Coordinates of C-alpha atoms in Angstrom, one line a residue:
X324 CA -48.6 -23.9 14.1
X325 CA -45.7 -22.8 11.9
X326 CA -46.1 -19.5 10.1
X327 CA -43.4 -18.1 7.8
X328 CA -43.2 -14.5 6.8
X329 CA -42.6 -14.0 3.0
X330 CA -39.8 -11.3 2.7
X331 CA -40.0 -11.1 -1.1
X332 CA -41.6 -12.7 -4.1
X333 CA -39.7 -13.3 -7.3
X334 CA -41.1 -11.2 -10.1
X335 CA -43.0 -13.3 -12.7
X336 CA -42.9 -16.4 -10.5
X337 CA -46.0 -18.6 -10.0
X338 CA -46.5 -17.0 -6.5
X339 CA -46.2 -13.5 -8.0
X340 CA -48.7 -14.2 -10.7
X341 CA -51.1 -15.7 -8.1
X342 CA -51.1 -12.4 -6.1
X343 CA -48.9 -13.4 -3.2
X344 CA -47.0 -10.4 -1.9
X345 CA -44.2 -9.4 0.4
X346 CA -45.3 -9.4 4.0
X347 CA -47.8 -12.3 3.6
X348 CA -47.5 -15.2 6.0
X349 CA -47.4 -18.7 4.6
X350 CA -49.6 -21.0 6.7
X351 CA -49.7 -24.3 4.8
X352 CA -49.1 -26.0 1.5
X353 CA -51.6 -28.6 0.2
X354 CA -53.3 -28.5 3.7
X355 CA -50.1 -29.6 5.3
X356 CA -48.1 -27.5 7.9
X357 CA -44.7 -26.3 6.7
X358 CA -42.1 -26.9 9.5
X359 CA -39.1 -26.0 7.4
X360 CA -37.5 -25.7 4.0
X361 CA -37.8 -29.5 3.4
X362 CA -41.6 -29.5 3.9
X363 CA -41.8 -26.5 1.7
X364 CA -39.9 -28.1 -1.2
X365 CA -41.6 -31.5 -0.8
X366 CA -45.1 -30.0 -1.0
X367 CA -44.1 -27.5 -3.7
X368 CA -43.0 -30.3 -6.1
X369 CA -46.7 -30.8 -7.2
X370 CA -47.9 -29.1 -10.4
X371 CA -50.9 -27.9 -8.6
X372 CA -50.2 -26.4 -5.1
X373 CA -52.8 -25.2 -2.6
X374 CA -51.2 -22.3 -0.8
X375 CA -52.8 -20.9 2.4
X376 CA -51.7 -17.4 3.4
X377 CA -52.6 -14.7 5.9
X378 CA -52.5 -11.1 4.7
X379 CA -51.0 -8.3 6.9
X380 CA -54.6 -7.1 7.6
X381 CA -55.3 -10.5 9.2
X382 CA -57.5 -11.9 6.4
X383 CA -56.7 -15.5 5.2
X384 CA -56.9 -16.9 1.7
X385 CA -56.2 -20.2 0.0
X386 CA -54.8 -20.0 -3.5
X387 CA -54.4 -22.8 -6.0
X388 CA -51.3 -22.3 -8.1
X389 CA -50.7 -24.2 -11.3
X390 CA -47.0 -24.4 -12.3
X391 CA -44.5 -26.5 -14.2
X392 CA -43.2 -29.6 -12.4
X393 CA -39.7 -28.2 -11.9
X394 CA -40.8 -24.5 -11.3
X395 CA -40.1 -23.0 -7.9
X396 CA -43.1 -21.1 -6.3
X397 CA -41.0 -18.0 -6.0
X398 CA -41.5 -17.2 -2.3
X399 CA -38.4 -16.0 -0.4
X400 CA -38.1 -16.3 3.4
X401 CA -35.9 -14.6 6.0
X402 CA -34.2 -17.8 7.1
X403 CA -32.7 -20.3 4.6
X404 CA -34.0 -23.2 6.7
X405 CA -37.4 -21.5 7.4
X406 CA -36.6 -22.5 11.0
X407 CA -34.1 -21.8 13.8
X408 CA -30.8 -23.7 13.7
X409 CA -30.6 -26.6 16.2
X410 CA -27.7 -26.2 18.6
X411 CA -25.6 -29.0 20.1
X412 CA -26.6 -30.1 23.6
X413 CA -23.4 -32.1 24.1
X414 CA -20.3 -31.2 26.1
X415 CA -17.8 -33.2 24.2
X416 CA -14.4 -33.7 25.7
X417 CA -12.8 -32.8 22.4
X418 CA -15.0 -30.0 21.2
X419 CA -12.9 -27.4 19.4
X420 CA -15.5 -24.6 19.9
X421 CA -14.9 -24.8 23.7
X422 CA -11.2 -24.1 22.9
X423 CA -11.7 -20.8 21.1
X424 CA -10.3 -17.7 22.7
X425 CA -12.7 -15.0 24.0
X426 CA -13.5 -11.9 21.9
X427 CA -14.2 -13.6 18.5
X428 CA -17.4 -13.1 16.4
X429 CA -20.5 -14.7 17.8
X430 CA -20.9 -17.2 15.0
X431 CA -17.6 -18.8 16.0
X432 CA -19.1 -20.0 19.3
X433 CA -22.3 -21.5 17.9
X434 CA -22.4 -25.3 18.0
X435 CA -24.8 -26.6 15.4
X436 CA -26.1 -30.2 15.5
X437 CA -28.8 -29.9 12.8
X438 CA -29.5 -32.8 10.5
X439 CA -30.8 -30.4 7.9
X440 CA -27.3 -28.7 7.7
X441 CA -25.8 -32.2 7.3
X442 CA -27.7 -32.5 4.1
X443 CA -27.4 -28.9 2.9
X444 CA -23.8 -28.1 3.9
X445 CA -22.1 -31.4 4.7
X446 CA -22.0 -30.7 8.5
X447 CA -21.5 -33.6 10.8
X448 CA -24.1 -34.3 13.5
X449 CA -24.1 -36.5 16.6
X450 CA -27.8 -37.4 16.4
X451 CA -28.1 -37.0 20.2
X452 CA -30.9 -34.3 20.0
X453 CA -33.0 -36.1 17.3
X454 CA -36.4 -37.5 17.9
X455 CA -37.6 -40.6 16.0
X456 CA -39.9 -38.3 14.0
X457 CA -36.9 -36.4 12.7
X458 CA -35.2 -39.6 11.6
X459 CA -38.5 -40.6 9.9
X460 CA -38.4 -37.2 8.0
X461 CA -34.9 -37.9 6.8
X462 CA -36.1 -41.2 5.4
X463 CA -39.4 -39.8 4.0
X464 CA -37.6 -37.0 2.1
X465 CA -34.6 -39.1 1.3
X466 CA -32.1 -36.5 2.6
X467 CA -28.7 -37.7 1.8
X468 CA -25.9 -38.1 2.5
X469 CA -26.2 -37.7 6.3
X470 CA -22.9 -37.1 7.9
X471 CA -22.6 -38.6 11.4
X472 CA -20.1 -37.9 14.2
X473 CA -19.9 -41.3 15.7
X474 CA -16.5 -41.2 17.6
X475 CA -17.3 -44.5 19.3
X476 CA -19.9 -47.2 19.2
X477 CA -19.3 -48.2 22.8
X478 CA -22.5 -46.8 24.4
X479 CA -21.0 -46.1 27.8
X480 CA -17.9 -44.5 26.3
X481 CA -19.9 -42.4 23.9
X482 CA -22.1 -41.1 26.7
X483 CA -18.9 -40.2 28.6
X484 CA -17.1 -38.6 25.7
X485 CA -20.1 -36.5 24.6
X486 CA -21.3 -35.9 28.2
X487 CA -24.8 -36.8 27.2
X488 CA -26.9 -39.6 28.7
X489 CA -28.8 -39.9 25.4
X490 CA -25.6 -40.5 23.3
X491 CA -25.4 -44.3 23.7
X492 CA -28.0 -45.4 21.1
X493 CA -26.1 -44.3 17.9
X494 CA -26.0 -47.7 16.4
X495 CA -29.8 -47.9 16.5
X496 CA -30.1 -44.7 14.6
X497 CA -27.5 -45.7 12.0
X498 CA -29.2 -49.1 11.5
X499 CA -32.5 -47.4 10.9
X500 CA -31.0 -45.2 8.2
X501 CA -29.1 -48.2 6.8
X502 CA -32.3 -50.2 6.4
X503 CA -33.9 -47.3 4.6
X504 CA -30.8 -47.1 2.3
X505 CA -30.0 -43.5 3.2
X506 CA -26.4 -42.8 2.2
X507 CA -24.2 -41.9 5.1
X508 CA -20.6 -40.9 6.0
X509 CA -19.1 -41.3 9.5
X510 CA -16.5 -39.5 11.5
X511 CA -14.3 -40.4 14.5
X512 CA -12.4 -37.7 16.4
X513 CA -9.7 -39.8 18.1
X514 CA -8.7 -38.9 21.6
X515 CA -5.7 -40.6 23.2
X516 CA -6.6 -43.1 26.0
X517 CA -10.3 -42.7 25.2
X518 CA -11.4 -44.2 21.9
X519 CA -8.1 -45.3 20.4
X520 CA -6.6 -48.8 20.3
X521 CA -9.1 -51.6 20.9
X522 CA -12.0 -49.1 21.1
X523 CA -11.1 -47.8 17.6
X524 CA -11.0 -51.4 16.3
X525 CA -14.5 -52.0 17.9
X526 CA -16.0 -48.9 16.3
X527 CA -14.6 -49.5 12.8
X528 CA -15.8 -53.1 12.9
X529 CA -19.3 -52.1 14.2
X530 CA -19.7 -49.5 11.4
X531 CA -18.2 -51.6 8.6
X532 CA -21.4 -53.8 8.7
X533 CA -23.2 -50.8 7.2
X534 CA -20.9 -50.4 4.2
X535 CA -21.4 -49.4 1.4
X536 CA -24.6 -47.5 2.5
X537 CA -22.2 -45.8 4.9
X538 CA -19.8 -45.0 2.2
X539 CA -16.9 -43.7 4.3
X540 CA -15.6 -43.3 7.8
X541 CA -12.8 -40.8 8.6
X542 CA -10.5 -40.9 11.6
X543 CA -9.1 -37.5 12.6
X544 CA -6.9 -36.6 15.6
X545 CA -8.4 -34.3 18.2
X546 CA -7.4 -30.7 17.7
X547 CA -5.9 -29.2 20.9
X548 CA -5.7 -25.4 21.2
X549 CA -3.9 -23.6 24.0
X550 CA -7.3 -22.5 25.5
X551 CA -8.1 -25.6 27.5
X552 CA -8.3 -24.3 31.0
X553 CA -11.0 -26.1 32.9
X554 CA -11.5 -28.6 30.1
X555 CA -10.7 -32.3 30.1
X556 CA -6.9 -32.8 29.7
X557 CA -6.1 -34.6 26.5
X558 CA -2.7 -35.6 25.1
X559 CA -1.5 -35.1 21.5
X560 CA -0.6 -38.2 19.5
X561 CA 3.1 -39.0 19.0
X562 CA 4.8 -40.3 15.9
X563 CA 4.5 -43.9 17.2
X564 CA 0.8 -43.4 18.1
X565 CA 0.1 -42.1 14.6
X566 CA 1.8 -45.2 13.1
X567 CA -0.3 -47.5 15.2
X568 CA -3.5 -45.7 14.1
X569 CA -2.5 -46.0 10.4
X570 CA -1.8 -49.7 10.8
X571 CA -5.2 -50.3 12.4
X572 CA -7.0 -48.4 9.6
X573 CA -5.1 -50.0 6.8
X574 CA -5.8 -53.4 8.1
X575 CA -9.5 -52.7 8.0
X576 CA -9.2 -51.2 4.6
X577 CA -7.9 -54.5 3.2
X578 CA -10.8 -56.3 4.9
X579 CA -13.3 -53.8 3.5
X580 CA -12.0 -54.1 0.0
X581 CA -12.5 -57.8 0.1
X582 CA -16.0 -57.6 1.5
X583 CA -17.6 -54.6 -0.3
X584 CA -15.1 -53.3 -2.8
X585 CA -14.4 -49.9 -1.0
X586 CA -11.7 -48.9 1.4
X587 CA -14.4 -47.5 3.7
X588 CA -12.3 -46.2 6.6
X589 CA -9.7 -43.5 6.0
X590 CA -7.0 -41.8 8.1
X591 CA -6.7 -38.1 7.8
X592 CA -3.4 -36.8 6.3
X593 CA -2.1 -35.6 9.6
X594 CA -1.6 -39.2 10.8
X595 CA 0.7 -39.9 7.8
X596 CA 2.6 -36.6 8.1
X597 CA 3.2 -37.0 11.9
X598 CA 4.2 -40.7 11.4
X599 CA 6.5 -39.6 8.5
X600 CA 4.9 -42.0 6.1
X601 CA 4.0 -41.5 2.5
X602 CA 0.3 -40.7 1.9
X603 CA -1.6 -43.5 0.1
X604 CA -2.2 -43.5 -3.7
X605 CA -5.2 -41.8 -5.1
X606 CA -7.3 -44.9 -5.6
X607 CA -7.2 -45.6 -1.9
X608 CA -9.4 -42.6 -1.2
X609 CA -12.6 -43.9 -3.0
X610 CA -13.1 -40.6 -4.7
X611 CA -12.1 -38.3 -1.9
X612 CA -15.4 -38.6 0.0
X613 CA -13.9 -37.1 3.2
X614 CA -11.7 -34.3 1.7
X615 CA -13.3 -31.7 4.0
X616 CA -12.0 -33.7 7.0
X617 CA -8.5 -33.5 5.7
X618 CA -8.6 -37.0 4.2
X619 CA -6.6 -37.1 0.9
X620 CA -5.9 -33.4 0.6
X621 CA -2.2 -34.0 0.3
X622 CA -2.6 -36.7 -2.3
X623 CA -5.1 -34.5 -4.2
X624 CA -2.6 -31.6 -4.0
X625 CA 0.2 -33.8 -5.6
X626 CA -2.1 -35.2 -8.3
X627 CA -3.7 -31.9 -9.3
X628 CA -0.4 -30.0 -9.5
X629 CA 1.5 -32.8 -11.3
X630 CA -1.3 -33.1 -13.8
X631 CA -1.2 -29.3 -14.4
X632 CA 2.6 -29.4 -14.8
X633 CA 2.3 -32.4 -17.2
X634 CA -0.3 -30.6 -19.3
X635 CA 1.9 -27.6 -19.7
X636 CA 4.9 -29.7 -20.5
X637 CA 3.1 -31.8 -23.0
X638 CA 1.5 -28.9 -24.9
X639 CA 4.8 -27.0 -24.9
X640 CA 6.7 -30.0 -26.2
X641 CA 4.4 -30.5 -29.2
X642 CA 3.7 -26.9 -30.0
X643 CA 6.4 -26.6 -32.6
X644 CA 5.1 -29.7 -34.5
X645 CA 1.4 -29.1 -34.2
X646 CA 1.2 -25.3 -33.9
X647 CA -1.5 -25.0 -36.5
X648 CA -3.8 -27.5 -34.8
X649 CA -3.3 -26.3 -31.3
X650 CA -6.4 -24.8 -29.5
X651 CA -6.4 -21.3 -28.1
X652 CA -6.1 -22.8 -24.6
X653 CA -3.1 -25.0 -25.7
X654 CA -1.3 -21.9 -26.9
X655 CA -2.0 -20.2 -23.6
X656 CA -0.6 -23.2 -21.7
X657 CA 2.5 -23.3 -23.9
X658 CA 3.1 -19.6 -23.3
X659 CA 3.2 -20.2 -19.6
X660 CA 6.7 -21.6 -19.7
X661 CA 8.0 -18.3 -21.1
X662 CA 6.0 -15.8 -19.1
X663 CA 7.3 -13.7 -16.2
X664 CA 11.0 -14.7 -16.3
X665 CA 12.7 -14.4 -13.0
X666 CA 9.5 -13.9 -11.0
X667 CA 9.5 -14.1 -7.2
X668 CA 6.3 -15.2 -5.5
X669 CA 5.4 -16.5 -2.0
X670 CA 2.8 -18.7 -0.4
X671 CA 1.8 -19.6 3.2
X672 CA 0.6 -22.8 4.8
X673 CA 0.1 -24.3 8.2
X674 CA 3.0 -26.3 9.7
X675 CA 1.3 -29.6 8.7
X676 CA 1.5 -28.7 4.9
X677 CA 5.1 -27.6 4.8
X678 CA 6.5 -30.9 3.5
X679 CA 3.8 -31.3 0.8
X680 CA 4.4 -27.7 -0.4
X681 CA 8.1 -28.3 -0.6
X682 CA 7.3 -31.3 -2.9
X683 CA 5.3 -28.9 -5.1
X684 CA 8.2 -26.4 -5.1
X685 CA 10.5 -29.1 -6.3
X686 CA 8.0 -30.1 -9.1
X687 CA 7.7 -26.5 -10.2
X688 CA 11.5 -26.2 -10.4
X689 CA 11.6 -28.8 -13.2
X690 CA 9.7 -26.6 -15.7
X691 CA 10.4 -23.1 -14.3
X692 CA 13.7 -23.1 -12.5
X693 CA 13.8 -19.3 -13.0
X694 CA 10.9 -18.7 -10.7
X695 CA 11.8 -18.1 -7.0
X696 CA 8.8 -19.7 -5.2
X697 CA 9.0 -19.3 -1.5
X698 CA 6.9 -21.3 1.0
X699 CA 6.4 -19.8 4.5
X700 CA 5.0 -22.2 7.0
X701 CA 3.1 -20.2 9.7
X702 CA 3.2 -21.2 13.4
X703 CA -0.2 -20.9 14.9
X704 CA 0.4 -18.6 17.9
X705 CA -3.3 -17.6 18.0
X706 CA -4.7 -21.0 18.8
X707 CA -1.5 -22.7 20.0
X708 CA 1.3 -24.6 18.4
X709 CA -0.6 -27.9 18.4
X710 CA -2.9 -26.5 15.8
X711 CA -1.1 -27.0 12.5
X712 CA -3.7 -27.0 9.7
X713 CA -3.7 -24.2 7.2
X714 CA -7.5 -23.5 7.5
X715 CA -7.1 -22.3 11.1
X716 CA -4.4 -19.7 10.4
X717 CA -5.3 -16.1 11.3
X718 CA -4.4 -12.8 9.7
X719 CA -2.4 -11.6 12.7
X720 CA -0.2 -14.6 12.8
X721 CA 0.5 -14.3 9.0
X722 CA 1.3 -10.6 9.4
X723 CA 3.5 -11.1 12.4
X724 CA 5.6 -13.8 10.9
X725 CA 5.9 -12.3 7.4
X726 CA 6.6 -8.7 8.3
X727 CA 9.9 -7.5 6.9
X728 CA 10.3 -10.5 4.5
X729 CA 10.7 -10.2 0.8
X730 CA 7.5 -11.7 -0.4
X731 CA 8.1 -10.9 -4.1
X732 CA 5.4 -9.8 -6.5
X733 CA 2.5 -11.6 -4.8
X734 CA 1.5 -13.6 -1.7
X735 CA -0.6 -16.7 -2.5
X736 CA -3.3 -17.5 0.1
X737 CA -5.3 -20.7 0.2
X738 CA -9.0 -20.0 0.1
X739 CA -9.6 -22.1 3.3
X740 CA -7.9 -19.3 5.3
X741 CA -10.9 -17.0 4.7
X742 CA -14.5 -17.0 5.6
X743 CA -16.7 -18.7 3.0
X744 CA -18.5 -15.6 1.8
X745 CA -16.1 -12.8 2.8
X746 CA -12.5 -11.8 2.6
X747 CA -12.1 -12.1 6.4
X748 CA -9.8 -14.3 8.5
X749 CA -10.8 -16.1 11.7
X750 CA -9.6 -13.2 13.8
X751 CA -11.8 -10.8 11.8
X752 CA -8.8 -9.3 10.0
X753 CA -9.8 -8.2 6.5
X754 CA -7.7 -9.3 3.6
X755 CA -7.1 -5.6 2.7
X756 CA -5.7 -5.0 6.2
X757 CA -3.2 -7.9 5.6
X758 CA -2.2 -6.5 2.2
X759 CA -1.6 -3.0 3.7
X760 CA 0.4 -4.4 6.6
X761 CA 2.6 -6.5 4.4
X762 CA 2.6 -4.2 1.4
X763 CA 2.0 -7.0 -1.0
X764 CA -0.6 -8.1 -3.5
X765 CA -2.5 -11.2 -2.5
X766 CA -3.9 -13.9 -4.8
X767 CA -6.5 -16.3 -3.4
X768 CA -5.9 -19.8 -4.6
X769 CA -9.0 -22.0 -4.9
X770 CA -7.3 -25.3 -5.8
X771 CA -3.8 -26.8 -6.0
X772 CA -4.1 -27.7 -9.7
X773 CA -3.9 -25.5 -12.7
X774 CA -5.2 -22.5 -10.6
X775 CA -2.2 -22.8 -8.3
X776 CA 0.3 -23.2 -11.2
X777 CA -1.1 -20.2 -12.9
X778 CA -1.0 -18.1 -9.7
X779 CA 2.7 -19.0 -9.2
X780 CA 3.7 -18.2 -12.8
X781 CA 1.5 -15.1 -12.9
X782 CA -0.8 -16.0 -15.7
X783 CA -4.1 -14.1 -15.6
X784 CA -7.3 -15.7 -16.9

């Protein structure tokens, strides 16, 4: 039986008015057991909810709470899921968590494979530890989208790559979700001489039959850190390999566009940068459904920044003619071209993003040639030089490679370098420690559009 301790009750909420208190145990809702947060919200949608609780003294009561249709009951629990996180049982040949160095915070080493986090946080799951009843719950509650780490649809190869004898039935699970019209996204971590070439073609073709319910499929190269002792030996992809992957994917994109009107399968930006090819136009990304997997980030960077520059240019050009009709925001934008003459500012990026940021630097030079904008690509010594993405940079590498350099008035840091809810890098260095070490003010940049342009020019909100 599932029991959930109530750690607090929101003042004035239906639960509070019904007499439910901190320390009570929730036993059931509407006579149904509450396994996790999804059962809770599903049962709590009713306007009349029967709530069974146990008091700290052991006595049990059932309360009937009348509430508005969209009102929350107001009970708060210790865990956001109201249940323990489900960890991954696989031993994937490409798992990046197995490649982390020792001595990092405990959460870095936790491997989640929880379908509930796929819905809540966008995490990708392998579905290898799911029972049929759990898939039925996804369908019952219409949890979507479900993000699935497929990697390959070849049953024998998937069992080998995931080191799990239960990994071979992925197509059956996907087909069940497809028939229930549960929106999905897929992911392939590509490993050289494993699931590339003809195996990649097979996987894409097998999954394309589920489009557009499966709205997108990303193909990303395996990340290889320097901490791979005792692990399966994998090779990085070369320029020629990357070009072949792009050709395979773009061939299927043309086929998918004809069949279902979406591009469906997408190559992450790294393939284009390594192959030294131009990233596709914005319309090829179907709304950037796989942006968190590095699919379309470079194109979005270009489009957002150029749009911001164009907006500033356009407002500035017309400000003399339409000064009286300009909005307050327009006048602010027009002023940006004049502010902080001769300013020097710096930004960092992973080695993969150095070319895109140089394009941004050139674009900036058209409207503010007086600003000295320096881009410092950071080599990843912490994880190894094969790791080139900005989001895996550490504070110690940034400090080591920028010490003694003239960083100007401010150092711009992409938000992806920091923990989601704290100003802490992957190596647990705090942002304030980095500022003290480099003796520079830092500015966290959330996007590469107007926020980035304002940060470079030095315009405060």
